[in-house]
mmCIF file of the C-alpha atoms, coordinates in Angstrom:
data_MODEL
# 
_entry.id   MODEL 
# 
loop_
_atom_site.group_PDB 
_atom_site.id 
_atom_site.type_symbol 
_atom_site.label_atom_id 
_atom_site.label_alt_id 
_atom_site.label_comp_id 
_atom_site.label_asym_id 
_atom_site.label_entity_id 
_atom_site.label_seq_id 
_atom_site.pdbx_PDB_ins_code 
_atom_site.Cartn_x 
_atom_site.Cartn_y 
_atom_site.Cartn_z 
_atom_site.occupancy 
_atom_site.B_iso_or_equiv 
_atom_site.pdbx_formal_charge 
_atom_site.auth_seq_id 
_atom_site.auth_comp_id 
_atom_site.auth_asym_id 
_atom_site.auth_atom_id 
_atom_site.pdbx_PDB_model_num 
ATOM 1   C CA . UNK A 1 1   ? 44.904 -194.296 2.175  1.00 0.00 ? 1   UNK A CA 1 
ATOM 2   C CA . UNK A 1 2   ? 47.687 -191.646 2.135  1.00 0.00 ? 2   UNK A CA 1 
ATOM 3   C CA . UNK A 1 3   ? 49.773 -194.049 -0.034 1.00 0.00 ? 3   UNK A CA 1 
ATOM 4   C CA . UNK A 1 4   ? 46.867 -194.682 -2.341 1.00 0.00 ? 4   UNK A CA 1 
ATOM 5   C CA . UNK A 1 5   ? 46.327 -190.997 -2.861 1.00 0.00 ? 5   UNK A CA 1 
ATOM 6   C CA . UNK A 1 6   ? 50.157 -190.220 -3.148 1.00 0.00 ? 6   UNK A CA 1 
ATOM 7   C CA . UNK A 1 7   ? 50.296 -190.067 -6.948 1.00 0.00 ? 7   UNK A CA 1 
ATOM 8   C CA . UNK A 1 8   ? 47.590 -187.330 -7.036 1.00 0.00 ? 8   UNK A CA 1 
ATOM 9   C CA . UNK A 1 9   ? 50.045 -185.099 -5.244 1.00 0.00 ? 9   UNK A CA 1 
ATOM 10  C CA . UNK A 1 10  ? 48.667 -181.848 -3.679 1.00 0.00 ? 10  UNK A CA 1 
ATOM 11  C CA . UNK A 1 11  ? 45.241 -182.892 -4.554 1.00 0.00 ? 11  UNK A CA 1 
ATOM 12  C CA . UNK A 1 12  ? 45.738 -186.224 -2.776 1.00 0.00 ? 12  UNK A CA 1 
ATOM 13  C CA . UNK A 1 13  ? 46.732 -184.386 0.411  1.00 0.00 ? 13  UNK A CA 1 
ATOM 14  C CA . UNK A 1 14  ? 43.583 -182.059 0.149  1.00 0.00 ? 14  UNK A CA 1 
ATOM 15  C CA . UNK A 1 15  ? 41.347 -185.196 -0.325 1.00 0.00 ? 15  UNK A CA 1 
ATOM 16  C CA . UNK A 1 16  ? 42.833 -186.720 3.029  1.00 0.00 ? 16  UNK A CA 1 
ATOM 17  C CA . UNK A 1 17  ? 42.258 -183.365 4.874  1.00 0.00 ? 17  UNK A CA 1 
ATOM 18  C CA . UNK A 1 18  ? 38.659 -183.235 3.807  1.00 0.00 ? 18  UNK A CA 1 
ATOM 19  C CA . UNK A 1 19  ? 38.104 -186.907 4.684  1.00 0.00 ? 19  UNK A CA 1 
ATOM 20  C CA . UNK A 1 20  ? 39.578 -186.326 8.075  1.00 0.00 ? 20  UNK A CA 1 
ATOM 21  C CA . UNK A 1 21  ? 37.363 -183.464 8.777  1.00 0.00 ? 21  UNK A CA 1 
ATOM 22  C CA . UNK A 1 22  ? 34.234 -185.267 7.452  1.00 0.00 ? 22  UNK A CA 1 
ATOM 23  C CA . UNK A 1 23  ? 35.065 -188.050 9.801  1.00 0.00 ? 23  UNK A CA 1 
ATOM 24  C CA . UNK A 1 24  ? 35.270 -185.867 12.797 1.00 0.00 ? 24  UNK A CA 1 
ATOM 25  C CA . UNK A 1 25  ? 32.084 -183.909 11.872 1.00 0.00 ? 25  UNK A CA 1 
ATOM 26  C CA . UNK A 1 26  ? 30.282 -187.318 11.439 1.00 0.00 ? 26  UNK A CA 1 
ATOM 27  C CA . UNK A 1 27  ? 31.553 -188.498 14.722 1.00 0.00 ? 27  UNK A CA 1 
ATOM 28  C CA . UNK A 1 28  ? 30.322 -185.523 16.473 1.00 0.00 ? 28  UNK A CA 1 
ATOM 29  C CA . UNK A 1 29  ? 26.857 -186.128 15.401 1.00 0.00 ? 29  UNK A CA 1 
ATOM 30  C CA . UNK A 1 30  ? 26.952 -189.805 16.127 1.00 0.00 ? 30  UNK A CA 1 
ATOM 31  C CA . UNK A 1 31  ? 28.285 -189.329 19.629 1.00 0.00 ? 31  UNK A CA 1 
ATOM 32  C CA . UNK A 1 32  ? 25.776 -186.760 20.314 1.00 0.00 ? 32  UNK A CA 1 
ATOM 33  C CA . UNK A 1 33  ? 22.876 -188.860 19.015 1.00 0.00 ? 33  UNK A CA 1 
ATOM 34  C CA . UNK A 1 34  ? 24.151 -191.763 21.267 1.00 0.00 ? 34  UNK A CA 1 
ATOM 35  C CA . UNK A 1 35  ? 23.860 -189.672 24.198 1.00 0.00 ? 35  UNK A CA 1 
ATOM 36  C CA . UNK A 1 36  ? 20.525 -188.213 23.314 1.00 0.00 ? 36  UNK A CA 1 
ATOM 37  C CA . UNK A 1 37  ? 19.115 -191.761 22.511 1.00 0.00 ? 37  UNK A CA 1 
ATOM 38  C CA . UNK A 1 38  ? 20.257 -193.072 25.862 1.00 0.00 ? 38  UNK A CA 1 
ATOM 39  C CA . UNK A 1 39  ? 18.573 -190.084 27.678 1.00 0.00 ? 39  UNK A CA 1 
ATOM 40  C CA . UNK A 1 40  ? 15.434 -190.909 25.648 1.00 0.00 ? 40  UNK A CA 1 
ATOM 41  C CA . UNK A 1 41  ? 15.319 -194.704 26.239 1.00 0.00 ? 41  UNK A CA 1 
ATOM 42  C CA . UNK A 1 42  ? 15.908 -194.525 30.056 1.00 0.00 ? 42  UNK A CA 1 
ATOM 43  C CA . UNK A 1 43  ? 14.291 -191.557 31.561 1.00 0.00 ? 43  UNK A CA 1 
ATOM 44  C CA . UNK A 1 44  ? 16.437 -191.450 34.551 1.00 0.00 ? 44  UNK A CA 1 
ATOM 45  C CA . UNK A 1 45  ? 19.432 -190.870 32.426 1.00 0.00 ? 45  UNK A CA 1 
ATOM 46  C CA . UNK A 1 46  ? 17.957 -187.400 31.530 1.00 0.00 ? 46  UNK A CA 1 
ATOM 47  C CA . UNK A 1 47  ? 19.283 -186.348 34.855 1.00 0.00 ? 47  UNK A CA 1 
ATOM 48  C CA . UNK A 1 48  ? 22.867 -187.362 33.852 1.00 0.00 ? 48  UNK A CA 1 
ATOM 49  C CA . UNK A 1 49  ? 24.833 -184.579 31.816 1.00 0.00 ? 49  UNK A CA 1 
ATOM 50  C CA . UNK A 1 50  ? 25.076 -185.529 28.153 1.00 0.00 ? 50  UNK A CA 1 
ATOM 51  C CA . UNK A 1 51  ? 28.857 -185.042 27.780 1.00 0.00 ? 51  UNK A CA 1 
ATOM 52  C CA . UNK A 1 52  ? 29.479 -187.890 30.248 1.00 0.00 ? 52  UNK A CA 1 
ATOM 53  C CA . UNK A 1 53  ? 27.695 -190.283 27.785 1.00 0.00 ? 53  UNK A CA 1 
ATOM 54  C CA . UNK A 1 54  ? 29.711 -188.989 24.928 1.00 0.00 ? 54  UNK A CA 1 
ATOM 55  C CA . UNK A 1 55  ? 32.837 -189.625 27.138 1.00 0.00 ? 55  UNK A CA 1 
ATOM 56  C CA . UNK A 1 56  ? 31.983 -193.143 27.714 1.00 0.00 ? 56  UNK A CA 1 
ATOM 57  C CA . UNK A 1 57  ? 30.961 -193.565 24.114 1.00 0.00 ? 57  UNK A CA 1 
ATOM 58  C CA . UNK A 1 58  ? 34.488 -192.475 23.126 1.00 0.00 ? 58  UNK A CA 1 
ATOM 59  C CA . UNK A 1 59  ? 36.108 -194.811 25.845 1.00 0.00 ? 59  UNK A CA 1 
ATOM 60  C CA . UNK A 1 60  ? 34.233 -197.656 24.013 1.00 0.00 ? 60  UNK A CA 1 
ATOM 61  C CA . UNK A 1 61  ? 34.959 -196.501 20.523 1.00 0.00 ? 61  UNK A CA 1 
ATOM 62  C CA . UNK A 1 62  ? 38.684 -195.904 20.889 1.00 0.00 ? 62  UNK A CA 1 
ATOM 63  C CA . UNK A 1 63  ? 39.808 -199.349 21.721 1.00 0.00 ? 63  UNK A CA 1 
ATOM 64  C CA . UNK A 1 64  ? 37.359 -200.838 19.329 1.00 0.00 ? 64  UNK A CA 1 
ATOM 65  C CA . UNK A 1 65  ? 38.683 -198.794 16.472 1.00 0.00 ? 65  UNK A CA 1 
ATOM 66  C CA . UNK A 1 66  ? 42.296 -199.554 17.342 1.00 0.00 ? 66  UNK A CA 1 
ATOM 67  C CA . UNK A 1 67  ? 41.509 -203.454 17.067 1.00 0.00 ? 67  UNK A CA 1 
ATOM 68  C CA . UNK A 1 68  ? 39.325 -202.805 13.873 1.00 0.00 ? 68  UNK A CA 1 
ATOM 69  C CA . UNK A 1 69  ? 42.045 -201.048 12.213 1.00 0.00 ? 69  UNK A CA 1 
ATOM 70  C CA . UNK A 1 70  ? 44.591 -203.878 12.206 1.00 0.00 ? 70  UNK A CA 1 
ATOM 71  C CA . UNK A 1 71  ? 42.086 -205.791 10.236 1.00 0.00 ? 71  UNK A CA 1 
ATOM 72  C CA . UNK A 1 72  ? 40.243 -202.960 8.423  1.00 0.00 ? 72  UNK A CA 1 
ATOM 73  C CA . UNK A 1 73  ? 38.658 -204.862 5.606  1.00 0.00 ? 73  UNK A CA 1 
ATOM 74  C CA . UNK A 1 74  ? 37.545 -207.924 7.421  1.00 0.00 ? 74  UNK A CA 1 
ATOM 75  C CA . UNK A 1 75  ? 36.033 -205.586 10.260 1.00 0.00 ? 75  UNK A CA 1 
ATOM 76  C CA . UNK A 1 76  ? 34.276 -203.449 7.672  1.00 0.00 ? 76  UNK A CA 1 
ATOM 77  C CA . UNK A 1 77  ? 32.687 -206.316 6.062  1.00 0.00 ? 77  UNK A CA 1 
ATOM 78  C CA . UNK A 1 78  ? 31.560 -207.916 9.480  1.00 0.00 ? 78  UNK A CA 1 
ATOM 79  C CA . UNK A 1 79  ? 30.061 -204.618 10.466 1.00 0.00 ? 79  UNK A CA 1 
ATOM 80  C CA . UNK A 1 80  ? 28.259 -203.796 7.161  1.00 0.00 ? 80  UNK A CA 1 
ATOM 81  C CA . UNK A 1 81  ? 26.793 -207.359 7.084  1.00 0.00 ? 81  UNK A CA 1 
ATOM 82  C CA . UNK A 1 82  ? 25.418 -207.054 10.751 1.00 0.00 ? 82  UNK A CA 1 
ATOM 83  C CA . UNK A 1 83  ? 23.769 -203.712 9.696  1.00 0.00 ? 83  UNK A CA 1 
ATOM 84  C CA . UNK A 1 84  ? 22.530 -205.110 6.542  1.00 0.00 ? 84  UNK A CA 1 
ATOM 85  C CA . UNK A 1 85  ? 20.600 -208.006 8.432  1.00 0.00 ? 85  UNK A CA 1 
ATOM 86  C CA . UNK A 1 86  ? 19.153 -205.481 10.717 1.00 0.00 ? 86  UNK A CA 1 
ATOM 87  C CA . UNK A 1 87  ? 18.254 -203.234 7.853  1.00 0.00 ? 87  UNK A CA 1 
ATOM 88  C CA . UNK A 1 88  ? 16.267 -205.948 6.259  1.00 0.00 ? 88  UNK A CA 1 
ATOM 89  C CA . UNK A 1 89  ? 14.067 -206.197 9.402  1.00 0.00 ? 89  UNK A CA 1 
ATOM 90  C CA . UNK A 1 90  ? 13.928 -202.229 9.810  1.00 0.00 ? 90  UNK A CA 1 
ATOM 91  C CA . UNK A 1 91  ? 12.874 -201.772 6.191  1.00 0.00 ? 91  UNK A CA 1 
ATOM 92  C CA . UNK A 1 92  ? 10.079 -204.430 6.335  1.00 0.00 ? 92  UNK A CA 1 
ATOM 93  C CA . UNK A 1 93  ? 8.452  -202.913 9.406  1.00 0.00 ? 93  UNK A CA 1 
ATOM 94  C CA . UNK A 1 94  ? 8.612  -199.300 8.199  1.00 0.00 ? 94  UNK A CA 1 
ATOM 95  C CA . UNK A 1 95  ? 7.153  -200.222 4.811  1.00 0.00 ? 95  UNK A CA 1 
ATOM 96  C CA . UNK A 1 96  ? 4.410  -202.439 6.234  1.00 0.00 ? 96  UNK A CA 1 
ATOM 97  C CA . UNK A 1 97  ? 3.490  -200.052 8.981  1.00 0.00 ? 97  UNK A CA 1 
ATOM 98  C CA . UNK A 1 98  ? 3.065  -197.170 6.251  1.00 0.00 ? 98  UNK A CA 1 
ATOM 99  C CA . UNK A 1 99  ? 1.309  -199.146 3.646  1.00 0.00 ? 99  UNK A CA 1 
ATOM 100 C CA . UNK A 1 100 ? -0.814 -201.668 5.690  1.00 0.00 ? 100 UNK A CA 1 
ATOM 101 C CA . UNK A 1 101 ? -1.383 -200.014 8.925  1.00 0.00 ? 101 UNK A CA 1 
ATOM 102 C CA . UNK A 1 102 ? -1.367 -196.361 8.236  1.00 0.00 ? 102 UNK A CA 1 
ATOM 103 C CA . UNK A 1 103 ? -2.856 -196.660 4.600  1.00 0.00 ? 103 UNK A CA 1 
ATOM 104 C CA . UNK A 1 104 ? 0.012  -194.464 3.255  1.00 0.00 ? 104 UNK A CA 1 
ATOM 105 C CA . UNK A 1 105 ? -1.240 -191.451 5.305  1.00 0.00 ? 105 UNK A CA 1 
ATOM 106 C CA . UNK A 1 106 ? 1.710  -189.609 6.535  1.00 0.00 ? 106 UNK A CA 1 
ATOM 107 C CA . UNK A 1 107 ? -0.583 -187.634 8.740  1.00 0.00 ? 107 UNK A CA 1 
ATOM 108 C CA . UNK A 1 108 ? -1.134 -190.390 10.936 1.00 0.00 ? 108 UNK A CA 1 
ATOM 109 C CA . UNK A 1 109 ? 2.263  -189.838 12.251 1.00 0.00 ? 109 UNK A CA 1 
ATOM 110 C CA . UNK A 1 110 ? 1.635  -187.206 15.017 1.00 0.00 ? 110 UNK A CA 1 
ATOM 111 C CA . UNK A 1 111 ? 5.097  -185.330 15.841 1.00 0.00 ? 111 UNK A CA 1 
ATOM 112 C CA . UNK A 1 112 ? 3.595  -183.813 18.872 1.00 0.00 ? 112 UNK A CA 1 
ATOM 113 C CA . UNK A 1 113 ? 3.455  -187.016 20.840 1.00 0.00 ? 113 UNK A CA 1 
ATOM 114 C CA . UNK A 1 114 ? 7.091  -187.993 20.382 1.00 0.00 ? 114 UNK A CA 1 
ATOM 115 C CA . UNK A 1 115 ? 7.578  -187.874 24.168 1.00 0.00 ? 115 UNK A CA 1 
ATOM 116 C CA . UNK A 1 116 ? 4.338  -189.238 25.491 1.00 0.00 ? 116 UNK A CA 1 
ATOM 117 C CA . UNK A 1 117 ? 5.105  -192.873 25.825 1.00 0.00 ? 117 UNK A CA 1 
ATOM 118 C CA . UNK A 1 118 ? 1.361  -193.787 26.437 1.00 0.00 ? 118 UNK A CA 1 
ATOM 119 C CA . UNK A 1 119 ? 0.329  -192.577 23.019 1.00 0.00 ? 119 UNK A CA 1 
ATOM 120 C CA . UNK A 1 120 ? 3.215  -194.215 21.021 1.00 0.00 ? 120 UNK A CA 1 
ATOM 121 C CA . UNK A 1 121 ? 3.250  -197.703 19.769 1.00 0.00 ? 121 UNK A CA 1 
ATOM 122 C CA . UNK A 1 122 ? 5.085  -200.068 22.214 1.00 0.00 ? 122 UNK A CA 1 
ATOM 123 C CA . UNK A 1 123 ? 7.357  -201.350 19.622 1.00 0.00 ? 123 UNK A CA 1 
ATOM 124 C CA . UNK A 1 124 ? 6.972  -204.868 21.091 1.00 0.00 ? 124 UNK A CA 1 
ATOM 125 C CA . UNK A 1 125 ? 5.415  -206.057 17.551 1.00 0.00 ? 125 UNK A CA 1 
ATOM 126 C CA . UNK A 1 126 ? 8.488  -204.659 15.830 1.00 0.00 ? 126 UNK A CA 1 
ATOM 127 C CA . UNK A 1 127 ? 10.918 -206.338 18.276 1.00 0.00 ? 127 UNK A CA 1 
ATOM 128 C CA . UNK A 1 128 ? 9.072  -209.454 18.297 1.00 0.00 ? 128 UNK A CA 1 
ATOM 129 C CA . UNK A 1 129 ? 8.941  -209.683 14.569 1.00 0.00 ? 129 UNK A CA 1 
ATOM 130 C CA . UNK A 1 130 ? 12.710 -208.993 14.181 1.00 0.00 ? 130 UNK A CA 1 
ATOM 131 C CA . UNK A 1 131 ? 13.501 -211.627 16.881 1.00 0.00 ? 131 UNK A CA 1 
ATOM 132 C CA . UNK A 1 132 ? 11.237 -214.190 15.118 1.00 0.00 ? 132 UNK A CA 1 
ATOM 133 C CA . UNK A 1 133 ? 13.240 -213.653 11.866 1.00 0.00 ? 133 UNK A CA 1 
ATOM 134 C CA . UNK A 1 134 ? 16.366 -214.472 13.325 1.00 0.00 ? 134 UNK A CA 1 
ATOM 135 C CA . UNK A 1 135 ? 15.205 -218.032 13.202 1.00 0.00 ? 135 UNK A CA 1 
ATOM 136 C CA . UNK A 1 136 ? 15.597 -217.875 9.264  1.00 0.00 ? 136 UNK A CA 1 
ATOM 137 C CA . UNK A 1 137 ? 18.360 -215.275 9.201  1.00 0.00 ? 137 UNK A CA 1 
ATOM 138 C CA . UNK A 1 138 ? 21.029 -216.889 11.026 1.00 0.00 ? 138 UNK A CA 1 
ATOM 139 C CA . UNK A 1 139 ? 20.910 -220.057 9.079  1.00 0.00 ? 139 UNK A CA 1 
ATOM 140 C CA . UNK A 1 140 ? 20.790 -217.896 5.831  1.00 0.00 ? 140 UNK A CA 1 
ATOM 141 C CA . UNK A 1 141 ? 24.066 -215.925 6.785  1.00 0.00 ? 141 UNK A CA 1 
ATOM 142 C CA . UNK A 1 142 ? 27.249 -216.323 4.782  1.00 0.00 ? 142 UNK A CA 1 
ATOM 143 C CA . UNK A 1 143 ? 30.047 -214.051 6.220  1.00 0.00 ? 143 UNK A CA 1 
ATOM 144 C CA . UNK A 1 144 ? 33.588 -214.605 7.149  1.00 0.00 ? 144 UNK A CA 1 
ATOM 145 C CA . UNK A 1 145 ? 32.793 -214.892 10.904 1.00 0.00 ? 145 UNK A CA 1 
ATOM 146 C CA . UNK A 1 146 ? 29.807 -217.277 10.524 1.00 0.00 ? 146 UNK A CA 1 
ATOM 147 C CA . UNK A 1 147 ? 28.317 -219.312 7.777  1.00 0.00 ? 147 UNK A CA 1 
ATOM 148 C CA . UNK A 1 148 ? 24.935 -220.876 8.209  1.00 0.00 ? 148 UNK A CA 1 
ATOM 149 C CA . UNK A 1 149 ? 23.738 -224.145 6.552  1.00 0.00 ? 149 UNK A CA 1 
ATOM 150 C CA . UNK A 1 150 ? 21.525 -222.323 3.936  1.00 0.00 ? 150 UNK A CA 1 
ATOM 151 C CA . UNK A 1 151 ? 24.143 -219.779 3.538  1.00 0.00 ? 151 UNK A CA 1 
ATOM 152 C CA . UNK A 1 152 ? 26.614 -222.427 2.622  1.00 0.00 ? 152 UNK A CA 1 
ATOM 153 C CA . UNK A 1 153 ? 24.725 -223.969 0.012  1.00 0.00 ? 153 UNK A CA 1 
ATOM 154 C CA . UNK A 1 154 ? 23.373 -220.927 -1.898 1.00 0.00 ? 154 UNK A CA 1 
ATOM 155 C CA . UNK A 1 155 ? 25.014 -217.896 -0.561 1.00 0.00 ? 155 UNK A CA 1 
ATOM 156 C CA . UNK A 1 156 ? 24.180 -214.934 1.809  1.00 0.00 ? 156 UNK A CA 1 
ATOM 157 C CA . UNK A 1 157 ? 20.472 -214.546 2.053  1.00 0.00 ? 157 UNK A CA 1 
ATOM 158 C CA . UNK A 1 158 ? 20.371 -212.980 5.410  1.00 0.00 ? 158 UNK A CA 1 
ATOM 159 C CA . UNK A 1 159 ? 18.998 -209.583 4.230  1.00 0.00 ? 159 UNK A CA 1 
ATOM 160 C CA . UNK A 1 160 ? 16.332 -211.213 2.111  1.00 0.00 ? 160 UNK A CA 1 
ATOM 161 C CA . UNK A 1 161 ? 15.358 -213.615 4.951  1.00 0.00 ? 161 UNK A CA 1 
ATOM 162 C CA . UNK A 1 162 ? 15.152 -210.847 7.483  1.00 0.00 ? 162 UNK A CA 1 
ATOM 163 C CA . UNK A 1 163 ? 12.969 -208.602 5.286  1.00 0.00 ? 163 UNK A CA 1 
ATOM 164 C CA . UNK A 1 164 ? 10.410 -211.394 4.148  1.00 0.00 ? 164 UNK A CA 1 
ATOM 165 C CA . UNK A 1 165 ? 10.153 -213.088 7.546  1.00 0.00 ? 165 UNK A CA 1 
ATOM 166 C CA . UNK A 1 166 ? 10.104 -209.902 9.525  1.00 0.00 ? 166 UNK A CA 1 
ATOM 167 C CA . UNK A 1 167 ? 7.123  -208.519 7.291  1.00 0.00 ? 167 UNK A CA 1 
ATOM 168 C CA . UNK A 1 168 ? 5.284  -211.894 7.701  1.00 0.00 ? 168 UNK A CA 1 
ATOM 169 C CA . UNK A 1 169 ? 5.688  -211.937 11.557 1.00 0.00 ? 169 UNK A CA 1 
ATOM 170 C CA . UNK A 1 170 ? 4.841  -208.142 11.898 1.00 0.00 ? 170 UNK A CA 1 
ATOM 171 C CA . UNK A 1 171 ? 1.332  -208.180 10.577 1.00 0.00 ? 171 UNK A CA 1 
ATOM 172 C CA . UNK A 1 172 ? -0.211 -210.517 13.222 1.00 0.00 ? 172 UNK A CA 1 
ATOM 173 C CA . UNK A 1 173 ? 1.939  -208.935 16.055 1.00 0.00 ? 173 UNK A CA 1 
ATOM 174 C CA . UNK A 1 174 ? 1.167  -205.448 15.257 1.00 0.00 ? 174 UNK A CA 1 
ATOM 175 C CA . UNK A 1 175 ? -2.531 -206.391 14.925 1.00 0.00 ? 175 UNK A CA 1 
ATOM 176 C CA . UNK A 1 176 ? -2.527 -207.732 18.173 1.00 0.00 ? 176 UNK A CA 1 
ATOM 177 C CA . UNK A 1 177 ? -0.664 -204.755 19.482 1.00 0.00 ? 177 UNK A CA 1 
ATOM 178 C CA . UNK A 1 178 ? -3.348 -202.569 17.886 1.00 0.00 ? 178 UNK A CA 1 
ATOM 179 C CA . UNK A 1 179 ? -6.061 -204.458 19.708 1.00 0.00 ? 179 UNK A CA 1 
ATOM 180 C CA . UNK A 1 180 ? -4.614 -204.218 23.086 1.00 0.00 ? 180 UNK A CA 1 
ATOM 181 C CA . UNK A 1 181 ? -3.489 -200.579 22.733 1.00 0.00 ? 181 UNK A CA 1 
ATOM 182 C CA . UNK A 1 182 ? -6.561 -199.321 20.876 1.00 0.00 ? 182 UNK A CA 1 
ATOM 183 C CA . UNK A 1 183 ? -4.766 -196.757 18.847 1.00 0.00 ? 183 UNK A CA 1 
ATOM 184 C CA . UNK A 1 184 ? -2.052 -196.522 15.889 1.00 0.00 ? 184 UNK A CA 1 
# 
C-alpha cells in the first residue's frame, strides 16, 4: 500500500496514517463485539471478564492475519465470498420476517425484551432455513478454493441460491415455530 501511495508524496503518507488508525479503531469495536456476543450467547460467560475474550480473540486473529497477509488477495476473495453466501441467507430471513410475519410493523420489534430469552424467537427456523439452503448453495459455488458442479457450468450463484432457498424454507419453518411458541 505504501509503495502504491508513494507517488502521492506527503499526502500518501497521510492516507496511510489515516488508514492505520481506522483499522485500529475498527478492530477495537470488533473485538469488543466478539466479547459481548460470547457473553450473551452463553450466559455462564457473563462471569468471565470481557478483556479475557478480547485477548483470546487477538491470540486467534494474529496468526490468521500473518497467514492471510502472505496471500492477501486470495484470502480476501475467499473471506468475502463466504460472507456473501451467509449474507444471502441473512437478507432473505430479515426481509421475509419483516414483510410476511411482522406486516412491515417495526413496532412489533420490542427492544425491552432483548435479554428475555423466553419472549424472543428461538431462531431455529432461521438456522434451519440457512442449513437447508446449503444443499443448493454448495453446488452453486465458484470460488478459488471450491467449485461446485453448477458453479462450474454457469458461474457463481451461491448468493442467489442462498437468498432464494432460504426464503422458501424459512416460511414453513417460521410458521411452525410460531405455532409452537405462540408469539412473534
